[in-house]
Coordinates of C-alpha atoms in Angstrom, one line a residue:
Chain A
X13 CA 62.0 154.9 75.0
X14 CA 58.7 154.4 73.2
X15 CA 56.7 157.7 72.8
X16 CA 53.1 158.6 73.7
X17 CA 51.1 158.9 70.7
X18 CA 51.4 162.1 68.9
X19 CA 48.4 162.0 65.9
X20 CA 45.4 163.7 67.5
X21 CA 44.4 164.2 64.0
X22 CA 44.5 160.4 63.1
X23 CA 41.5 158.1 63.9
X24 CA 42.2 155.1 65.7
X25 CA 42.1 152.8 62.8
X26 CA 44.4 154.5 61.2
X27 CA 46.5 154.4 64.3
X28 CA 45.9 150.5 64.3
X29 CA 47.0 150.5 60.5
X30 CA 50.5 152.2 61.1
X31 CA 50.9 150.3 64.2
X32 CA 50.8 146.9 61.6
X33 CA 53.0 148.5 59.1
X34 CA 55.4 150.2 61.9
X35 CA 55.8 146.4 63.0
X36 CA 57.1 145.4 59.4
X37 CA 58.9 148.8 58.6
X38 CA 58.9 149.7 54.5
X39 CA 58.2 153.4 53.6
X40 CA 56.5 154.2 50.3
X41 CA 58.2 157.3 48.8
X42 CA 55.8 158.9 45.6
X43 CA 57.4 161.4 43.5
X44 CA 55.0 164.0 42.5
X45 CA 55.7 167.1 40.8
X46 CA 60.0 165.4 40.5
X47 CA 59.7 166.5 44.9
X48 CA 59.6 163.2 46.8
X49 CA 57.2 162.7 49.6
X50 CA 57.3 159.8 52.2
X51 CA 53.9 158.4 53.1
X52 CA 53.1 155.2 55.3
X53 CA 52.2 152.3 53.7
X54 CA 48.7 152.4 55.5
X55 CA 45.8 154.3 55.3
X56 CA 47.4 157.7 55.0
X57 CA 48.6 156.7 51.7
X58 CA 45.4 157.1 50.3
X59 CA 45.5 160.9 51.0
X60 CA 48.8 160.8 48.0
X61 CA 47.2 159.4 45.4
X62 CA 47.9 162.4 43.1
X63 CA 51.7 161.1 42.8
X64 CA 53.3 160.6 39.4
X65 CA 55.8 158.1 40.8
X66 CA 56.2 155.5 43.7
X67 CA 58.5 153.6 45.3
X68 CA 59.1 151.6 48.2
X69 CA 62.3 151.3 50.3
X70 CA 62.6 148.5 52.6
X71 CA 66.1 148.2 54.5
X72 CA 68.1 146.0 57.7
X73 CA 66.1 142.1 56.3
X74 CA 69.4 140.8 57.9
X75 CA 68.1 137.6 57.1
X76 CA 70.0 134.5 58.8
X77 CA 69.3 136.5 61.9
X78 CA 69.3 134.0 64.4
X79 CA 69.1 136.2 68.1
X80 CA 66.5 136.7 70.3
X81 CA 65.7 140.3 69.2
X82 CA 63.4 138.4 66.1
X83 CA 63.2 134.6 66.0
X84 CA 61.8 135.2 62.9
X85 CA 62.9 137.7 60.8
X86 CA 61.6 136.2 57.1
X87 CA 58.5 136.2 58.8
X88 CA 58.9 139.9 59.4
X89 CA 60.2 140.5 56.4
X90 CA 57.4 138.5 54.6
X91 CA 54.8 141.0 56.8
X92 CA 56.5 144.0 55.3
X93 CA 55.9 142.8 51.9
X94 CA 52.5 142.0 52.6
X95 CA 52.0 145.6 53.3
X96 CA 53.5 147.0 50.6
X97 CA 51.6 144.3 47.9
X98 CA 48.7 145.9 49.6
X99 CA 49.3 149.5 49.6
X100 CA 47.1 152.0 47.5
X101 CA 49.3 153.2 45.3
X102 CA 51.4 150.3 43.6
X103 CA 55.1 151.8 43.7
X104 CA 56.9 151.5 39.8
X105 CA 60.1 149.5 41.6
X106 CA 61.7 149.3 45.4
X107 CA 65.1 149.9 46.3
X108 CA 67.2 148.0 49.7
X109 CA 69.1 149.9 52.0
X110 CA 71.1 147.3 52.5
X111 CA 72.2 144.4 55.3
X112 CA 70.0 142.1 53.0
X113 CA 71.9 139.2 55.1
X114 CA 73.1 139.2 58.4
X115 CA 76.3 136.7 57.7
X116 CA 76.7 137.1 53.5
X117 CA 76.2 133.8 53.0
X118 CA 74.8 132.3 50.3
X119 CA 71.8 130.5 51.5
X120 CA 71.1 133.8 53.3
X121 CA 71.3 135.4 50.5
X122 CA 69.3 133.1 48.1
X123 CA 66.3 133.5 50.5
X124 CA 66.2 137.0 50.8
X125 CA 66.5 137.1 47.2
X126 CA 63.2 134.7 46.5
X127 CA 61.5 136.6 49.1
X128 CA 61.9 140.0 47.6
X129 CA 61.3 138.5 44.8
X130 CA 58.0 137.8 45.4
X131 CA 57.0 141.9 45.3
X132 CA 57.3 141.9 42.0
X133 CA 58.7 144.8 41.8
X134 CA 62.3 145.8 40.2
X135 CA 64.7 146.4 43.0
X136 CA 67.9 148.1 43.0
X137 CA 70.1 147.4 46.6
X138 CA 73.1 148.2 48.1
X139 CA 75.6 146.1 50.4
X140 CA 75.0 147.1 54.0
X141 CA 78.1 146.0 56.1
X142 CA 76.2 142.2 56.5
X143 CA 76.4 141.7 53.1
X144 CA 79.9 142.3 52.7
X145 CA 81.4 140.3 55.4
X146 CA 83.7 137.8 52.7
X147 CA 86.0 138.8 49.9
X148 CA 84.8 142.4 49.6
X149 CA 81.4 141.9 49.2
X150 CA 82.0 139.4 46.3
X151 CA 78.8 137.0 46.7
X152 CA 76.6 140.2 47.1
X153 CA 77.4 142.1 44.1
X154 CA 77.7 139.2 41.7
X155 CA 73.7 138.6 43.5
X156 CA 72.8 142.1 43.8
X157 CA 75.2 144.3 41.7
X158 CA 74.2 143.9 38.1
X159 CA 74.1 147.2 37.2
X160 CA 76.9 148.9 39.7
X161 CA 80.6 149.7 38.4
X162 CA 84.0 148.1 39.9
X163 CA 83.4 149.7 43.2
X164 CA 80.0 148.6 43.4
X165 CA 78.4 152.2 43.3
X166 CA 76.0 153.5 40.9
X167 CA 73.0 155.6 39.5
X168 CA 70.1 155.8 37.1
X169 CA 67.3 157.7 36.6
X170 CA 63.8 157.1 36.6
X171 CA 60.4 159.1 37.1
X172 CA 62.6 162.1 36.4
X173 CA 64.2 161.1 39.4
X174 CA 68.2 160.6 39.7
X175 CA 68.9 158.1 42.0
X176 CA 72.9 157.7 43.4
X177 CA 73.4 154.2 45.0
X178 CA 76.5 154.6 46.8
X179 CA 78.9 152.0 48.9
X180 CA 79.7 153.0 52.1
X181 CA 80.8 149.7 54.0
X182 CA 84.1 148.9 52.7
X183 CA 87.6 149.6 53.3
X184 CA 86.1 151.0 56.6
X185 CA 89.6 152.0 58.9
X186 CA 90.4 151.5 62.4
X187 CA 88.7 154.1 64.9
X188 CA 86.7 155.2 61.6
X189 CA 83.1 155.2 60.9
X190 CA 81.3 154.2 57.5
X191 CA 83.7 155.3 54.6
X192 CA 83.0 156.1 50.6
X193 CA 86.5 156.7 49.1
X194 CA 88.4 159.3 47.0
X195 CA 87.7 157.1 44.3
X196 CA 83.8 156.5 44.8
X197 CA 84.0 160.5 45.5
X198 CA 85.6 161.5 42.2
X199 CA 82.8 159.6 40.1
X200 CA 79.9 161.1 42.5
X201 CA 81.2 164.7 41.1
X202 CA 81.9 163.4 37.7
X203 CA 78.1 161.7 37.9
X204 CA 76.4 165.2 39.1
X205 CA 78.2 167.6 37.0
X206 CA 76.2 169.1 34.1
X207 CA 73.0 167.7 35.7
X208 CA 70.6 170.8 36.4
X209 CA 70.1 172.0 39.8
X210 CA 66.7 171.3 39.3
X211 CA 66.7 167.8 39.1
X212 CA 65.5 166.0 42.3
X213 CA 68.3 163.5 43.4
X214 CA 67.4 160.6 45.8
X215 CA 71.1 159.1 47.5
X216 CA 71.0 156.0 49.0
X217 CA 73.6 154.8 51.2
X218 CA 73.8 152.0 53.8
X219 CA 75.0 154.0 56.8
X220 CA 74.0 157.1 57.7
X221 CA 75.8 160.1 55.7
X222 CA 76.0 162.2 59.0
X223 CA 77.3 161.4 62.3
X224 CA 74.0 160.2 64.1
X225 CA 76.4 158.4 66.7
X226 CA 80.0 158.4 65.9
X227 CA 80.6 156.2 69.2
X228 CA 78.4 154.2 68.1
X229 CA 79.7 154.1 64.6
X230 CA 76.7 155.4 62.9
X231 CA 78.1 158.1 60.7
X232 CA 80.1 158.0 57.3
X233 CA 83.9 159.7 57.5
X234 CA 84.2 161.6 54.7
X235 CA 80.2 161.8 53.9
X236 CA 80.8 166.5 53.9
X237 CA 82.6 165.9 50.5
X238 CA 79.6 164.0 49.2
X239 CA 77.1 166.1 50.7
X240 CA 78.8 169.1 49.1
X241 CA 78.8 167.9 45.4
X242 CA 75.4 167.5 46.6
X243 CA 74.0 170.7 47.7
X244 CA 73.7 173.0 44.6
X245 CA 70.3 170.6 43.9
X246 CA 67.0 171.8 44.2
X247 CA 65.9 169.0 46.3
X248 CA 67.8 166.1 47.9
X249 CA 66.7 162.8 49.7
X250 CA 69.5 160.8 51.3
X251 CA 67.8 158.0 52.0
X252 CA 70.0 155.5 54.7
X253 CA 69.9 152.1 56.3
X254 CA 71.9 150.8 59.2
X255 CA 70.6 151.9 62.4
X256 CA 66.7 150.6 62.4
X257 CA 65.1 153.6 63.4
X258 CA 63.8 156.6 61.9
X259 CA 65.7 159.8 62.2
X260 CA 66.4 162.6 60.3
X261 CA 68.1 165.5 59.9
X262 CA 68.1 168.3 57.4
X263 CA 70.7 170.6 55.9
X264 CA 69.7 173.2 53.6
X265 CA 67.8 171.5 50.2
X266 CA 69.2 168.1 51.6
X267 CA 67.3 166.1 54.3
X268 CA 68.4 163.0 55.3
X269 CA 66.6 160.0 56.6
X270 CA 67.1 156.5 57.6
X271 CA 64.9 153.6 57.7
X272 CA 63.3 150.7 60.4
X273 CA 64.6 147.5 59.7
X274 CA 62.4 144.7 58.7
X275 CA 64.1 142.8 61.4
X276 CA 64.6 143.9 64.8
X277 CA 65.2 147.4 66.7
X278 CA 68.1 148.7 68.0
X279 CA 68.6 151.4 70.6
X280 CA 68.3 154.8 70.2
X281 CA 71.6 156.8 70.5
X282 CA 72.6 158.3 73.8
X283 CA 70.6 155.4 75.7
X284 CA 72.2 155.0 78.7
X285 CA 74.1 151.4 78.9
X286 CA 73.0 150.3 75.2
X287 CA 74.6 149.5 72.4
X288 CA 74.7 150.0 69.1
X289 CA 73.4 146.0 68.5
X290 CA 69.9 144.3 68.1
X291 CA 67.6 145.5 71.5
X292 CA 66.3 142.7 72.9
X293 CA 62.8 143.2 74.0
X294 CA 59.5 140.8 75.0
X295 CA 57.6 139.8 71.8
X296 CA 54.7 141.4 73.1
X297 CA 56.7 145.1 72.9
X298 CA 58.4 144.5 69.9
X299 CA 56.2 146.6 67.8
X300 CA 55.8 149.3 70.2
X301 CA 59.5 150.1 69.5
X302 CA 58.6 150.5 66.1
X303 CA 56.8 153.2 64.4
X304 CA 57.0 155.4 61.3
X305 CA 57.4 158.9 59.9
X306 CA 55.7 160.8 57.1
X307 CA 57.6 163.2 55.7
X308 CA 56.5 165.8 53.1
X309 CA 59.3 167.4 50.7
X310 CA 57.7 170.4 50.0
X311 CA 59.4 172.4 46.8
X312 CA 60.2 175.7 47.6
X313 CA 59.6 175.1 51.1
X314 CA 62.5 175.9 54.2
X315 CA 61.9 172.3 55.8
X316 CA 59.7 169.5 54.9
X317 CA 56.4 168.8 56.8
X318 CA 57.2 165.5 58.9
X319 CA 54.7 163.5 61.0
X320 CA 56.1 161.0 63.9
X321 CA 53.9 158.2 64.5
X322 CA 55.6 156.3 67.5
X323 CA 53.6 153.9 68.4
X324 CA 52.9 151.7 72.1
X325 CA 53.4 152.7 75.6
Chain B
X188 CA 106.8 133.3 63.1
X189 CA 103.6 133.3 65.0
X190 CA 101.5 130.6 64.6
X191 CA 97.8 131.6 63.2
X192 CA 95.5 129.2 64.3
X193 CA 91.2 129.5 63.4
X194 CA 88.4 130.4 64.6
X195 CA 85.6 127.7 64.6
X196 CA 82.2 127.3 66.3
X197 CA 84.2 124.8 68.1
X198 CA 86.6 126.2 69.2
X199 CA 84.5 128.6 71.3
X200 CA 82.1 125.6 72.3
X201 CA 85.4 124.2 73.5
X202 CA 86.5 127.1 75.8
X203 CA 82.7 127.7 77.1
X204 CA 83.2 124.8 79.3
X205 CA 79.8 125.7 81.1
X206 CA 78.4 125.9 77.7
X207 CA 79.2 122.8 76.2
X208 CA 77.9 121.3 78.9
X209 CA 74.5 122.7 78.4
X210 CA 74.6 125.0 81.1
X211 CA 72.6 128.9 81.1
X212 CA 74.4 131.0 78.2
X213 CA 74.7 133.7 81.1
X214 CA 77.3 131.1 82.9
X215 CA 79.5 131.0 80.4
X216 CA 79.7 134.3 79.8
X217 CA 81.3 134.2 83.3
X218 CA 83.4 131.4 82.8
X219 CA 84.6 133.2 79.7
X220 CA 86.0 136.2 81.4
X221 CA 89.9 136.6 81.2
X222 CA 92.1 135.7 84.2
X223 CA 94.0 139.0 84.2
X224 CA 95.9 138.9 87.1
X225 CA 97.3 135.5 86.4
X226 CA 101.0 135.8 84.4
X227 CA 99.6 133.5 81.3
X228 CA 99.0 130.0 81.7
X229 CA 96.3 130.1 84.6
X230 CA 94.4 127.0 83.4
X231 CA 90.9 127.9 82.4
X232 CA 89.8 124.3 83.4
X233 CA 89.9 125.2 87.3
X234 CA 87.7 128.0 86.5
X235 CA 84.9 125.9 85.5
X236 CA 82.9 123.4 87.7
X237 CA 83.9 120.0 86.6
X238 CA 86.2 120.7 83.9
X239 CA 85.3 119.7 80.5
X240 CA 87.1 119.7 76.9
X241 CA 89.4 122.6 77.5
X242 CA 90.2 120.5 80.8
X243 CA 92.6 118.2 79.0
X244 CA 94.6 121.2 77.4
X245 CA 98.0 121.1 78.4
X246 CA 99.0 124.1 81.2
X247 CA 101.8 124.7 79.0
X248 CA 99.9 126.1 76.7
X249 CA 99.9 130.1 78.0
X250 CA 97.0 131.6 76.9
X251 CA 94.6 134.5 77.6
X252 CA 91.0 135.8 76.8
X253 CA 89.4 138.7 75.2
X254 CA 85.7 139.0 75.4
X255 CA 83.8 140.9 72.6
X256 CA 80.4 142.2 74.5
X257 CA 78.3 145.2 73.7
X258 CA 80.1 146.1 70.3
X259 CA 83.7 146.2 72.3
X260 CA 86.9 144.5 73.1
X261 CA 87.2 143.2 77.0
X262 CA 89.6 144.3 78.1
X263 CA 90.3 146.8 75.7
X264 CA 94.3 146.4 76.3
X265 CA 95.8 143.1 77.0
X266 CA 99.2 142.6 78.1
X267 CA 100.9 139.1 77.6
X268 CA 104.0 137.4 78.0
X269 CA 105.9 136.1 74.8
X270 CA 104.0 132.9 73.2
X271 CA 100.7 133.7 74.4
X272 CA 97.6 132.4 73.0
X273 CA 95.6 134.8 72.9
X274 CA 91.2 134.0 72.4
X275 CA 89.0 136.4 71.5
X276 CA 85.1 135.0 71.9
X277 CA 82.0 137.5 70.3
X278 CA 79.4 136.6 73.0
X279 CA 77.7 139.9 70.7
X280 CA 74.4 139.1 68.7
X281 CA 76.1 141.2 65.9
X282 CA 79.2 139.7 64.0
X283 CA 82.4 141.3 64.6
X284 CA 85.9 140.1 63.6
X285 CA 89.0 140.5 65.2
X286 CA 91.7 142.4 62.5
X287 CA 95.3 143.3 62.9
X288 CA 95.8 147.1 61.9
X289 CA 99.6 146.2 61.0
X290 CA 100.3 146.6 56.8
X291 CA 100.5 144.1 56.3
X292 CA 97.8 142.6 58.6
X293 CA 99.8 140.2 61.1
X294 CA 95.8 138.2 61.3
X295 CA 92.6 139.0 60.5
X296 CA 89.7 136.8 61.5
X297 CA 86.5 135.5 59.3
X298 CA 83.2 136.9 60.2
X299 CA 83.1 135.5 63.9
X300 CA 79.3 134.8 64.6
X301 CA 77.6 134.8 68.2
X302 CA 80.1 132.4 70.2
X303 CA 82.0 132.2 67.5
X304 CA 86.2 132.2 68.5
X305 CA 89.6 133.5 66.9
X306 CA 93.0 132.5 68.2
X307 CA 96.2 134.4 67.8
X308 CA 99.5 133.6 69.4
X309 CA 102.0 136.3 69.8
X310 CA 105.5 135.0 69.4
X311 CA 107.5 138.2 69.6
X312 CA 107.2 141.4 71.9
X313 CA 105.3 144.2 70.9
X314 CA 102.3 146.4 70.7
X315 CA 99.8 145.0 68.6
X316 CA 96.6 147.3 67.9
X317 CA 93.7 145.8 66.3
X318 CA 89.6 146.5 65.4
X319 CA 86.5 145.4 64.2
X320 CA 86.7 145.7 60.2
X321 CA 83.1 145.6 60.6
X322 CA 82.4 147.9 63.2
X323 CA 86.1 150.3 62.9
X324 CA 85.2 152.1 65.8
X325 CA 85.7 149.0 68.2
X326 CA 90.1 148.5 68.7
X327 CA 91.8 147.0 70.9
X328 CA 95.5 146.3 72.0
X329 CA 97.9 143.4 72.6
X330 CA 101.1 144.2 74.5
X331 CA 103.2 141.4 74.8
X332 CA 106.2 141.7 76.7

């Protein structure tokens, strides 16, 4: 259920500004000092102008979507671009949390593709679930996969940033949740090793890399094994996809956070007689189930400085 | 050997009777519901008013449903007599398929889209345990006896 409004400290045009962006979903991430910090893509991002480095995630397009949840999704989609060609600070690239597609097929894909296109920004993505619905995720990676290995995981680095773009939606096994592999695992402590604790690392990952709502499926099996090649680092941003909502947790250096969809909502875990599918709601409440977060990684600091904006009653 | 038969947008405008006749979507969700407590071949046609394609289908033809609603199999376990057809229908916005656990995989459906339908028909006894490969946590179980 939709929140009252907690930012006494924000006027109301700035509340009017996050309520546009919440709509659309995107999160600007700037890197400043090598600690990431989220901002919205609204007015607030003017307050983070000092950042070295910017980028934008944007996750869940599933375009193709053709329920009643969003009749419209590219037009969504094309909103949360919109936002981010407008924001302050102009981010150096954006990265997709995956379910670019809702059905992996080609046309879908094609579209999403010209769309994002039109940010102009370099993109790096990942396959959520969607995307790999046929032959292992074939049509997605020859799309979307031109830098990733056989598996269809990979990493680089950039402003002094190393980002780990991992698969976590195939080979998923009965009764089990999101999945990465012995194999994807192996290379994730052969990619980290010899890298100084002080680097900041940025993970992203389609599902969830902690059990949000293993009944729901909204977790990753053997994500501990990941998490602990993981937690020497200084500093450690798992960004996710999959569950079009904003929630995060943090363990130790690590915090964990996953995204709104462009798209549509879905229900929050533990909501009596939901599931874990697109929520169908009147067009005219749509937004209100939408909101964002702003989140500051603080180095140095126990737990980051995070500021909920949900908005609508 | 069991004979694999696919899914198609068709094939599950076929079996919503109410459906392909234009009626409310909520109808033939209703009309879609498995008729458990008949031993296999209850015909499907009398369950819909007026009939319609599936109407024509031979009552020989034993078959049963399983609904996929709310991200799970209905009913969950299915028990069948030898040679039954067995129809699985996603009436979920979300794609889900419909994917034999067995090594090798006795049948594994595409990517079955909203109304979209799979067809499986069990020609020996068994348990048969299957899931969503898209969403693992969703199984489900064929007992044919």
């Amino acid at each position: 259920m939709p929140k009252k409004i907690e930012a006494p400290d924000k006027s109301r045009r700035a509340l009017l500004k996050c309520m546009v962006l919440g709509s659309a979903g995107g999160m600007l991430w700037t890197v400043s000092g090598g600690v990431p910090r989220a901002i919205g893509l609204g007015g607030e991002a003017l307050a983070a102008t000092s950042g070295d480095f910017a980028f934008v995630q944007i996750s869940d397009t599933h375009i193709g979507f053709h329920g009643e949840a969003n009749p419209d999704p590219n037009g969504t989609l094309q909103q949360a671009l919109a936002r981010i060609a407008e924001a302050p600070i102009r981010p150096a690239m954006m990265v997709h949390t995956g379910d670019v597609s809702h059905l992996s097929k080609p046309a879908e894909f094609d579209t999403a593709q010209q769309m994002l296109k039109t940010a102009g920004l370099e993109t790096h993505f990942i396959p959520g679930e969607h995307d790999t619905l046929v032959d292992q995720g074939k049509p997605f990676f020859e799309r979307f996969g031109k830098e990733s290995t056989q598996g269809g995981w990979y990493s680089f680095d950039q402003g002094g940033v190393h980002f780990v773009a991992l698969v976590n939606v195939l080979n998923l096994r009965p009764g089990g949740l999101g999945y990465l592999g012995p194999e994807q695992l192996e290379w994730l402590e052969d990619d980290l090793k010899g890298r100084s604790a002080s680097t900041p690392i940025v993970v992203l990952a389609h599902m969830p890399l902690w059990s949000v709502a293993p009944e729901w499926g909204w977790g990753t099996d053997d994500a501990a094994q990941a998490l602990l090649y993981l937690k020497r680092f200084g500093s450690v941003t798992v960004l996710n996809g999959h569950i079009h909502q904003v929630i995060q947790k943090v363990e130790g250096r690590i915090t964990l956070r996953t995204a709104l969809s462009t798209a549509f909502p879905q229900a929050a875990p533990g909501t009596p007689g939901a599931s874990p599918g697109p929520l169908k709601v009147p067009a005219d409440r749509l937004r209100s189930l939408l909101g964002v977060r702003q989140v500051d990684i603080v180095k140095d600091k126990a737990s980051p400085a995070i500021s909920d904006t949900r908005l609508g009653a | 050997m069991s004979k694999f038969s696919l899914s198609a947008r068709r094939a599950g405008l076929a079996l919503a009777i109410a459906g392909a006749l234009g009626a409310g979507a909520g109808l033939s969700l209703r009309l879609l519901e498995p008729a458990r407590s008949a031993p296999a071949a209850t015909d499907h046609a009398a369950m819909g008013p007026g009939g319609g394609p599936s109407a024509a289908r031979p009552a020989a033809a034993a078959s049963d449903q399983v609904v996929i609603r709310d991200f799970d199999f209905g009913p969950k376990a299915l028990t069948v007599a030898v040679g039954t057809k067995v129809i699985w229908t996603n009436r979920d916005d979300d794609p889900h398929t419909v994917t034999s656990e067995a090594d090798p995989k006795l049948f594994s459906s595409p990517p079955l889209d909203t109304g979209d339908a799979f067809a499986f028909t069990f020609d020996k006894p068994g348990t048969y345990r299957y899931f969503c490969s898209i969403h693992p946590h969703m199984q489900g179980t064929i007992v044919v006896k």
